[in-house]
Amino acid sequence: ARWSAEDMAEDVALALQTLALKAPSCSHCGKEGAELKKCSVCQHASYCGAACQNADWKKHKKTCVTLQDLRKRVLAAAAAADWREVLKWEGRMEELMARQPDDTCTTTLEVFSASHRAGFKATGINEHLDSLVGLEERRIPLLGNLQRFRDQGDAMCDIACCNLLVLSETSEAGRWFHRARDVGAAHGFFSVESKACMGLGKAVMKE
């Protein structure tokens, strides 16, 4: 069975909305909750209190100002040309990640990944999704090292959704959904396992 263009557009919109609604967690201790406060400078890092923010500052200050500048460009971007300027900032990414611990590197990668997601949503340019997939592939082993297995499984599902819904790489999408399902099952994250199984079903329908 083949999906119509309307079905595809609806599923892409739903997938992007789902990715944007991930529950935030404290950038220092990992606690989740709606009461978290964002860093007032970069508006990306979140903390459950002043104690965690102060404890994390030594690591966070390495990226905070640059993330603030990137966020301003993302918010101001309105046309394809603006988003191409955002893409140029990835040249700073390697500099930001040099000699940083895994948890800080995952934050940096996540910010650029989110920027590409917003860029694709605004322009429909597939280059953004290609870059997003590459960034998420780099995050996945780091998340495993940090034992953040739910986030790891979600990242695998993100890659699979991009491949399935936009890039038309059905077999690649299936491979990532399988990996996400295995991570969810191995570490007891039913939401990841369920999402991956649903994705596998849609991948089979598209073949």
PDB file of C-alpha atoms in Angstrom:
ATOM      1  CA  ALA A   1       0.000   0.000   0.000  1.00  0.00           C
ATOM      2  CA  ARG A   2       1.172   3.536  -0.810  1.00  0.00           C
ATOM      3  CA  TRP A   3       0.352   6.595   1.235  1.00  0.00           C
ATOM      4  CA  SER A   4      -1.121   9.665  -0.383  1.00  0.00           C
ATOM      5  CA  ALA A   5       0.679  12.998  -0.289  1.00  0.00           C
ATOM      6  CA  GLU A   6      -1.894  14.178   2.276  1.00  0.00           C
ATOM      7  CA  ASP A   7      -1.187  11.178   4.535  1.00  0.00           C
ATOM      8  CA  MET A   8       2.536  11.782   4.246  1.00  0.00           C
ATOM      9  CA  ALA A   9       2.208  15.477   5.117  1.00  0.00           C
ATOM     10  CA  GLU A  10       0.012  14.674   8.119  1.00  0.00           C
ATOM     11  CA  ASP A  11       2.445  12.079   9.448  1.00  0.00           C
ATOM     12  CA  VAL A  12       5.449  14.366   8.953  1.00  0.00           C
ATOM     13  CA  ALA A  13       3.678  17.141  10.870  1.00  0.00           C
ATOM     14  CA  LEU A  14       2.756  14.713  13.669  1.00  0.00           C
ATOM     15  CA  ALA A  15       6.297  13.342  13.867  1.00  0.00           C
ATOM     16  CA  LEU A  16       7.829  16.816  14.055  1.00  0.00           C
ATOM     17  CA  GLN A  17       5.317  17.841  16.712  1.00  0.00           C
ATOM     18  CA  THR A  18       6.103  14.724  18.757  1.00  0.00           C
ATOM     19  CA  LEU A  19       9.843  15.388  18.571  1.00  0.00           C
ATOM     20  CA  ALA A  20       9.322  18.965  19.726  1.00  0.00           C
ATOM     21  CA  LEU A  21       7.309  17.910  22.811  1.00  0.00           C
ATOM     22  CA  LYS A  22       9.914  15.781  24.557  1.00  0.00           C
ATOM     23  CA  ALA A  23       9.892  16.203  28.313  1.00  0.00           C
ATOM     24  CA  PRO A  24      12.801  18.405  29.421  1.00  0.00           C
ATOM     25  CA  SER A  25      15.207  17.207  32.079  1.00  0.00           C
ATOM     26  CA  CYS A  26      17.659  18.957  34.376  1.00  0.00           C
ATOM     27  CA  SER A  27      20.952  19.469  32.574  1.00  0.00           C
ATOM     28  CA  HIS A  28      22.841  18.595  35.763  1.00  0.00           C
ATOM     29  CA  CYS A  29      21.001  15.838  37.661  1.00  0.00           C
ATOM     30  CA  GLY A  30      18.660  14.550  34.917  1.00  0.00           C
ATOM     31  CA  LYS A  31      15.411  15.119  36.837  1.00  0.00           C
ATOM     32  CA  GLU A  32      12.335  15.618  34.659  1.00  0.00           C
ATOM     33  CA  GLY A  33       9.452  17.947  35.406  1.00  0.00           C
ATOM     34  CA  ALA A  34       7.433  20.967  34.309  1.00  0.00           C
ATOM     35  CA  GLU A  35       8.924  23.067  37.118  1.00  0.00           C
ATOM     36  CA  LEU A  36      12.352  23.187  35.477  1.00  0.00           C
ATOM     37  CA  LYS A  37      13.780  26.630  34.773  1.00  0.00           C
ATOM     38  CA  LYS A  38      15.717  27.397  31.576  1.00  0.00           C
ATOM     39  CA  CYS A  39      19.069  29.170  31.543  1.00  0.00           C
ATOM     40  CA  SER A  40      18.208  32.861  31.115  1.00  0.00           C
ATOM     41  CA  VAL A  41      21.072  33.375  28.643  1.00  0.00           C
ATOM     42  CA  CYS A  42      20.888  30.522  26.117  1.00  0.00           C
ATOM     43  CA  GLN A  43      17.316  29.366  26.892  1.00  0.00           C
ATOM     44  CA  HIS A  44      18.369  25.775  26.236  1.00  0.00           C
ATOM     45  CA  ALA A  45      19.843  24.219  29.377  1.00  0.00           C
ATOM     46  CA  SER A  46      17.223  23.522  32.077  1.00  0.00           C
ATOM     47  CA  TYR A  47      17.669  23.166  35.828  1.00  0.00           C
ATOM     48  CA  CYS A  48      15.539  22.078  38.779  1.00  0.00           C
ATOM     49  CA  GLY A  49      17.068  24.749  40.999  1.00  0.00           C
ATOM     50  CA  ALA A  50      19.902  27.170  41.647  1.00  0.00           C
ATOM     51  CA  ALA A  51      22.068  24.452  43.204  1.00  0.00           C
ATOM     52  CA  CYS A  52      22.086  22.382  39.999  1.00  0.00           C
ATOM     53  CA  GLN A  53      22.611  25.447  37.817  1.00  0.00           C
ATOM     54  CA  ASN A  54      25.598  26.569  39.888  1.00  0.00           C
ATOM     55  CA  ALA A  55      27.058  23.057  39.913  1.00  0.00           C
ATOM     56  CA  ASP A  56      26.730  22.808  36.121  1.00  0.00           C
ATOM     57  CA  TRP A  57      28.071  26.269  35.254  1.00  0.00           C
ATOM     58  CA  LYS A  58      31.703  25.216  34.827  1.00  0.00           C
ATOM     59  CA  LYS A  59      30.646  22.918  31.963  1.00  0.00           C
ATOM     60  CA  HIS A  60      27.753  24.976  30.638  1.00  0.00           C
ATOM     61  CA  LYS A  61      29.659  28.242  30.277  1.00  0.00           C
ATOM     62  CA  LYS A  62      31.734  26.665  27.487  1.00  0.00           C
ATOM     63  CA  THR A  63      28.672  26.583  25.247  1.00  0.00           C
ATOM     64  CA  CYS A  64      26.184  29.036  26.777  1.00  0.00           C
ATOM     65  CA  VAL A  65      27.000  32.233  24.844  1.00  0.00           C
ATOM     66  CA  THR A  66      27.405  30.462  21.511  1.00  0.00           C
ATOM     67  CA  LEU A  67      24.087  28.665  22.023  1.00  0.00           C
ATOM     68  CA  GLN A  68      22.503  32.037  22.799  1.00  0.00           C
ATOM     69  CA  ASP A  69      23.786  33.457  19.515  1.00  0.00           C
ATOM     70  CA  LEU A  70      22.579  30.395  17.620  1.00  0.00           C
ATOM     71  CA  ARG A  71      19.149  30.622  19.242  1.00  0.00           C
ATOM     72  CA  LYS A  72      18.812  34.266  18.199  1.00  0.00           C
ATOM     73  CA  ARG A  73      19.569  33.339  14.594  1.00  0.00           C
ATOM     74  CA  VAL A  74      17.081  30.459  14.712  1.00  0.00           C
ATOM     75  CA  LEU A  75      14.327  32.697  16.076  1.00  0.00           C
ATOM     76  CA  ALA A  76      15.069  35.389  13.483  1.00  0.00           C
ATOM     77  CA  ALA A  77      15.221  33.003  10.518  1.00  0.00           C
ATOM     78  CA  ALA A  78      12.324  33.529   8.132  1.00  0.00           C
ATOM     79  CA  ALA A  79      13.539  32.461   4.686  1.00  0.00           C
ATOM     80  CA  ALA A  80      15.687  29.731   3.179  1.00  0.00           C
ATOM     81  CA  ALA A  81      18.667  32.096   2.997  1.00  0.00           C
ATOM     82  CA  ASP A  82      18.419  32.732   6.749  1.00  0.00           C
ATOM     83  CA  TRP A  83      18.505  29.011   7.461  1.00  0.00           C
ATOM     84  CA  ARG A  84      21.558  28.566   5.261  1.00  0.00           C
ATOM     85  CA  GLU A  85      23.273  31.070   7.556  1.00  0.00           C
ATOM     86  CA  VAL A  86      22.281  28.912  10.524  1.00  0.00           C
ATOM     87  CA  LEU A  87      23.860  25.912   8.792  1.00  0.00           C
ATOM     88  CA  LYS A  88      27.174  27.757   8.664  1.00  0.00           C
ATOM     89  CA  TRP A  89      27.280  27.713  12.449  1.00  0.00           C
ATOM     90  CA  GLU A  90      27.996  24.014  12.405  1.00  0.00           C
ATOM     91  CA  GLY A  91      31.586  24.981  11.700  1.00  0.00           C
ATOM     92  CA  ARG A  92      31.701  26.090  15.340  1.00  0.00           C
ATOM     93  CA  MET A  93      30.273  22.809  16.583  1.00  0.00           C
ATOM     94  CA  GLU A  94      33.526  20.858  16.511  1.00  0.00           C
ATOM     95  CA  GLU A  95      35.233  23.714  18.317  1.00  0.00           C
ATOM     96  CA  LEU A  96      32.546  23.660  21.010  1.00  0.00           C
ATOM     97  CA  MET A  97      32.800  19.898  21.440  1.00  0.00           C
ATOM     98  CA  ALA A  98      36.587  19.712  21.640  1.00  0.00           C
ATOM     99  CA  ARG A  99      37.666  18.284  25.009  1.00  0.00           C
ATOM    100  CA  GLN A 100      34.103  18.395  26.351  1.00  0.00           C
ATOM    101  CA  PRO A 101      32.591  15.509  28.353  1.00  0.00           C
ATOM    102  CA  ASP A 102      29.907  13.365  26.726  1.00  0.00           C
ATOM    103  CA  ASP A 103      27.003  15.083  28.493  1.00  0.00           C
ATOM    104  CA  THR A 104      28.037  18.529  27.231  1.00  0.00           C
ATOM    105  CA  CYS A 105      28.644  17.188  23.723  1.00  0.00           C
ATOM    106  CA  THR A 106      25.154  15.700  23.604  1.00  0.00           C
ATOM    107  CA  THR A 107      23.697  19.105  24.506  1.00  0.00           C
ATOM    108  CA  THR A 108      25.656  20.823  21.735  1.00  0.00           C
ATOM    109  CA  LEU A 109      24.586  18.209  19.185  1.00  0.00           C
ATOM    110  CA  GLU A 110      20.989  18.458  20.361  1.00  0.00           C
ATOM    111  CA  VAL A 111      20.902  22.225  19.846  1.00  0.00           C
ATOM    112  CA  PHE A 112      22.152  21.965  16.265  1.00  0.00           C
ATOM    113  CA  SER A 113      19.799  19.040  15.630  1.00  0.00           C
ATOM    114  CA  ALA A 114      16.830  21.079  16.891  1.00  0.00           C
ATOM    115  CA  SER A 115      17.917  23.960  14.668  1.00  0.00           C
ATOM    116  CA  HIS A 116      17.845  21.726  11.602  1.00  0.00           C
ATOM    117  CA  ARG A 117      14.443  20.374  12.617  1.00  0.00           C
ATOM    118  CA  ALA A 118      13.076  23.907  12.838  1.00  0.00           C
ATOM    119  CA  GLY A 119      14.799  24.779   9.560  1.00  0.00           C
ATOM    120  CA  PHE A 120      13.152  21.893   7.736  1.00  0.00           C
ATOM    121  CA  LYS A 121       9.780  22.768   9.227  1.00  0.00           C
ATOM    122  CA  ALA A 122      10.163  26.352   7.997  1.00  0.00           C
ATOM    123  CA  THR A 123      11.573  25.695   4.525  1.00  0.00           C
ATOM    124  CA  GLY A 124      11.043  22.042   3.561  1.00  0.00           C
ATOM    125  CA  ILE A 125      14.695  21.843   2.452  1.00  0.00           C
ATOM    126  CA  ASN A 126      15.830  18.214   2.821  1.00  0.00           C
ATOM    127  CA  GLU A 127      19.409  19.309   3.552  1.00  0.00           C
ATOM    128  CA  HIS A 128      18.225  20.094   7.059  1.00  0.00           C
ATOM    129  CA  LEU A 129      16.982  16.557   7.622  1.00  0.00           C
ATOM    130  CA  ASP A 130      20.162  15.049   6.203  1.00  0.00           C
ATOM    131  CA  SER A 131      22.145  17.092   8.727  1.00  0.00           C
ATOM    132  CA  LEU A 132      19.708  16.253  11.542  1.00  0.00           C
ATOM    133  CA  VAL A 133      20.166  12.524  10.893  1.00  0.00           C
ATOM    134  CA  GLY A 134      23.956  12.877  10.955  1.00  0.00           C
ATOM    135  CA  LEU A 135      23.865  14.786  14.247  1.00  0.00           C
ATOM    136  CA  GLU A 136      21.523  12.293  15.903  1.00  0.00           C
ATOM    137  CA  GLU A 137      23.763   9.429  14.757  1.00  0.00           C
ATOM    138  CA  ARG A 138      26.611  11.113  16.629  1.00  0.00           C
ATOM    139  CA  ARG A 139      24.470  11.604  19.757  1.00  0.00           C
ATOM    140  CA  ILE A 140      23.357   7.984  20.019  1.00  0.00           C
ATOM    141  CA  PRO A 141      26.631   6.385  21.233  1.00  0.00           C
ATOM    142  CA  LEU A 142      27.198   9.293  23.631  1.00  0.00           C
ATOM    143  CA  LEU A 143      23.740   8.787  25.110  1.00  0.00           C
ATOM    144  CA  GLY A 144      24.574   5.104  25.540  1.00  0.00           C
ATOM    145  CA  ASN A 145      27.786   5.995  27.372  1.00  0.00           C
ATOM    146  CA  LEU A 146      25.720   8.194  29.717  1.00  0.00           C
ATOM    147  CA  GLN A 147      23.140   5.383  30.171  1.00  0.00           C
ATOM    148  CA  ARG A 148      20.405   7.720  28.920  1.00  0.00           C
ATOM    149  CA  PHE A 149      18.693   4.842  27.153  1.00  0.00           C
ATOM    150  CA  ARG A 150      15.263   6.416  26.755  1.00  0.00           C
ATOM    151  CA  ASP A 151      16.822   9.424  25.015  1.00  0.00           C
ATOM    152  CA  GLN A 152      18.932   7.013  22.948  1.00  0.00           C
ATOM    153  CA  GLY A 153      15.844   5.114  21.815  1.00  0.00           C
ATOM    154  CA  ASP A 154      14.005   8.350  21.035  1.00  0.00           C
ATOM    155  CA  ALA A 155      16.943   9.542  18.924  1.00  0.00           C
ATOM    156  CA  MET A 156      16.856   6.278  16.976  1.00  0.00           C
ATOM    157  CA  CYS A 157      13.131   6.770  16.348  1.00  0.00           C
ATOM    158  CA  ASP A 158      13.810  10.356  15.216  1.00  0.00           C
ATOM    159  CA  ILE A 159      16.259   9.098  12.601  1.00  0.00           C
ATOM    160  CA  ALA A 160      13.846   6.394  11.507  1.00  0.00           C
ATOM    161  CA  CYS A 161      10.999   8.915  11.107  1.00  0.00           C
ATOM    162  CA  CYS A 162      13.162  11.189   8.968  1.00  0.00           C
ATOM    163  CA  ASN A 163      14.146   8.266   6.748  1.00  0.00           C
ATOM    164  CA  LEU A 164      10.624   6.894   6.505  1.00  0.00           C
ATOM    165  CA  LEU A 165       8.479   9.979   6.132  1.00  0.00           C
ATOM    166  CA  VAL A 166      10.651  12.390   4.152  1.00  0.00           C
ATOM    167  CA  LEU A 167      13.814  10.808   2.768  1.00  0.00           C
ATOM    168  CA  SER A 168      11.960   7.682   1.509  1.00  0.00           C
ATOM    169  CA  GLU A 169      14.655   5.339   2.862  1.00  0.00           C
ATOM    170  CA  THR A 170      12.309   2.577   4.020  1.00  0.00           C
ATOM    171  CA  SER A 171      14.908  -0.111   4.725  1.00  0.00           C
ATOM    172  CA  GLU A 172      17.095   2.339   6.664  1.00  0.00           C
ATOM    173  CA  ALA A 173      14.056   3.434   8.664  1.00  0.00           C
ATOM    174  CA  GLY A 174      13.300  -0.196   9.505  1.00  0.00           C
ATOM    175  CA  ARG A 175      16.857  -0.739  10.721  1.00  0.00           C
ATOM    176  CA  TRP A 176      16.638   2.211  13.118  1.00  0.00           C
ATOM    177  CA  PHE A 177      13.174   1.240  14.365  1.00  0.00           C
ATOM    178  CA  HIS A 178      14.515  -2.269  15.119  1.00  0.00           C
ATOM    179  CA  ARG A 179      17.404  -0.799  17.096  1.00  0.00           C
ATOM    180  CA  ALA A 180      15.080   1.512  19.022  1.00  0.00           C
ATOM    181  CA  ARG A 181      12.737  -1.372  19.840  1.00  0.00           C
ATOM    182  CA  ASP A 182      15.642  -3.427  21.180  1.00  0.00           C
ATOM    183  CA  VAL A 183      16.856  -0.531  23.355  1.00  0.00           C
ATOM    184  CA  GLY A 184      13.361   0.060  24.737  1.00  0.00           C
ATOM    185  CA  ALA A 185      12.847  -3.634  25.478  1.00  0.00           C
ATOM    186  CA  ALA A 186      16.284  -4.105  27.049  1.00  0.00           C
ATOM    187  CA  HIS A 187      15.954  -1.152  29.428  1.00  0.00           C
ATOM    188  CA  GLY A 188      12.235  -1.214  30.203  1.00  0.00           C
ATOM    189  CA  PHE A 189      11.105   1.866  28.278  1.00  0.00           C
ATOM    190  CA  PHE A 190       7.723   0.803  26.934  1.00  0.00           C
ATOM    191  CA  SER A 191       7.075   4.168  25.248  1.00  0.00           C
ATOM    192  CA  VAL A 192      10.208   3.743  23.101  1.00  0.00           C
ATOM    193  CA  GLU A 193       9.408   0.102  22.321  1.00  0.00           C
ATOM    194  CA  SER A 194       5.810   0.969  21.409  1.00  0.00           C
ATOM    195  CA  LYS A 195       6.822   3.903  19.182  1.00  0.00           C
ATOM    196  CA  ALA A 196       9.365   1.733  17.386  1.00  0.00           C
ATOM    197  CA  CYS A 197       6.863  -1.083  16.807  1.00  0.00           C
ATOM    198  CA  MET A 198       4.337   1.351  15.340  1.00  0.00           C
ATOM    199  CA  GLY A 199       7.055   2.729  13.086  1.00  0.00           C
ATOM    200  CA  LEU A 200       7.990  -0.753  11.909  1.00  0.00           C
ATOM    201  CA  GLY A 201       4.362  -1.343  10.969  1.00  0.00           C
ATOM    202  CA  LYS A 202       4.296   1.797   8.839  1.00  0.00           C
ATOM    203  CA  ALA A 203       7.614   0.896   7.256  1.00  0.00           C
ATOM    204  CA  VAL A 204       6.157  -2.465   6.168  1.00  0.00           C
ATOM    205  CA  MET A 205       3.093  -0.693   4.721  1.00  0.00           C
ATOM    206  CA  LYS A 206       5.320   1.540   2.593  1.00  0.00           C
ATOM    207  CA  GLU A 207       7.329  -1.310   1.072  1.00  0.00           C
TER     208      GLU A 207
END
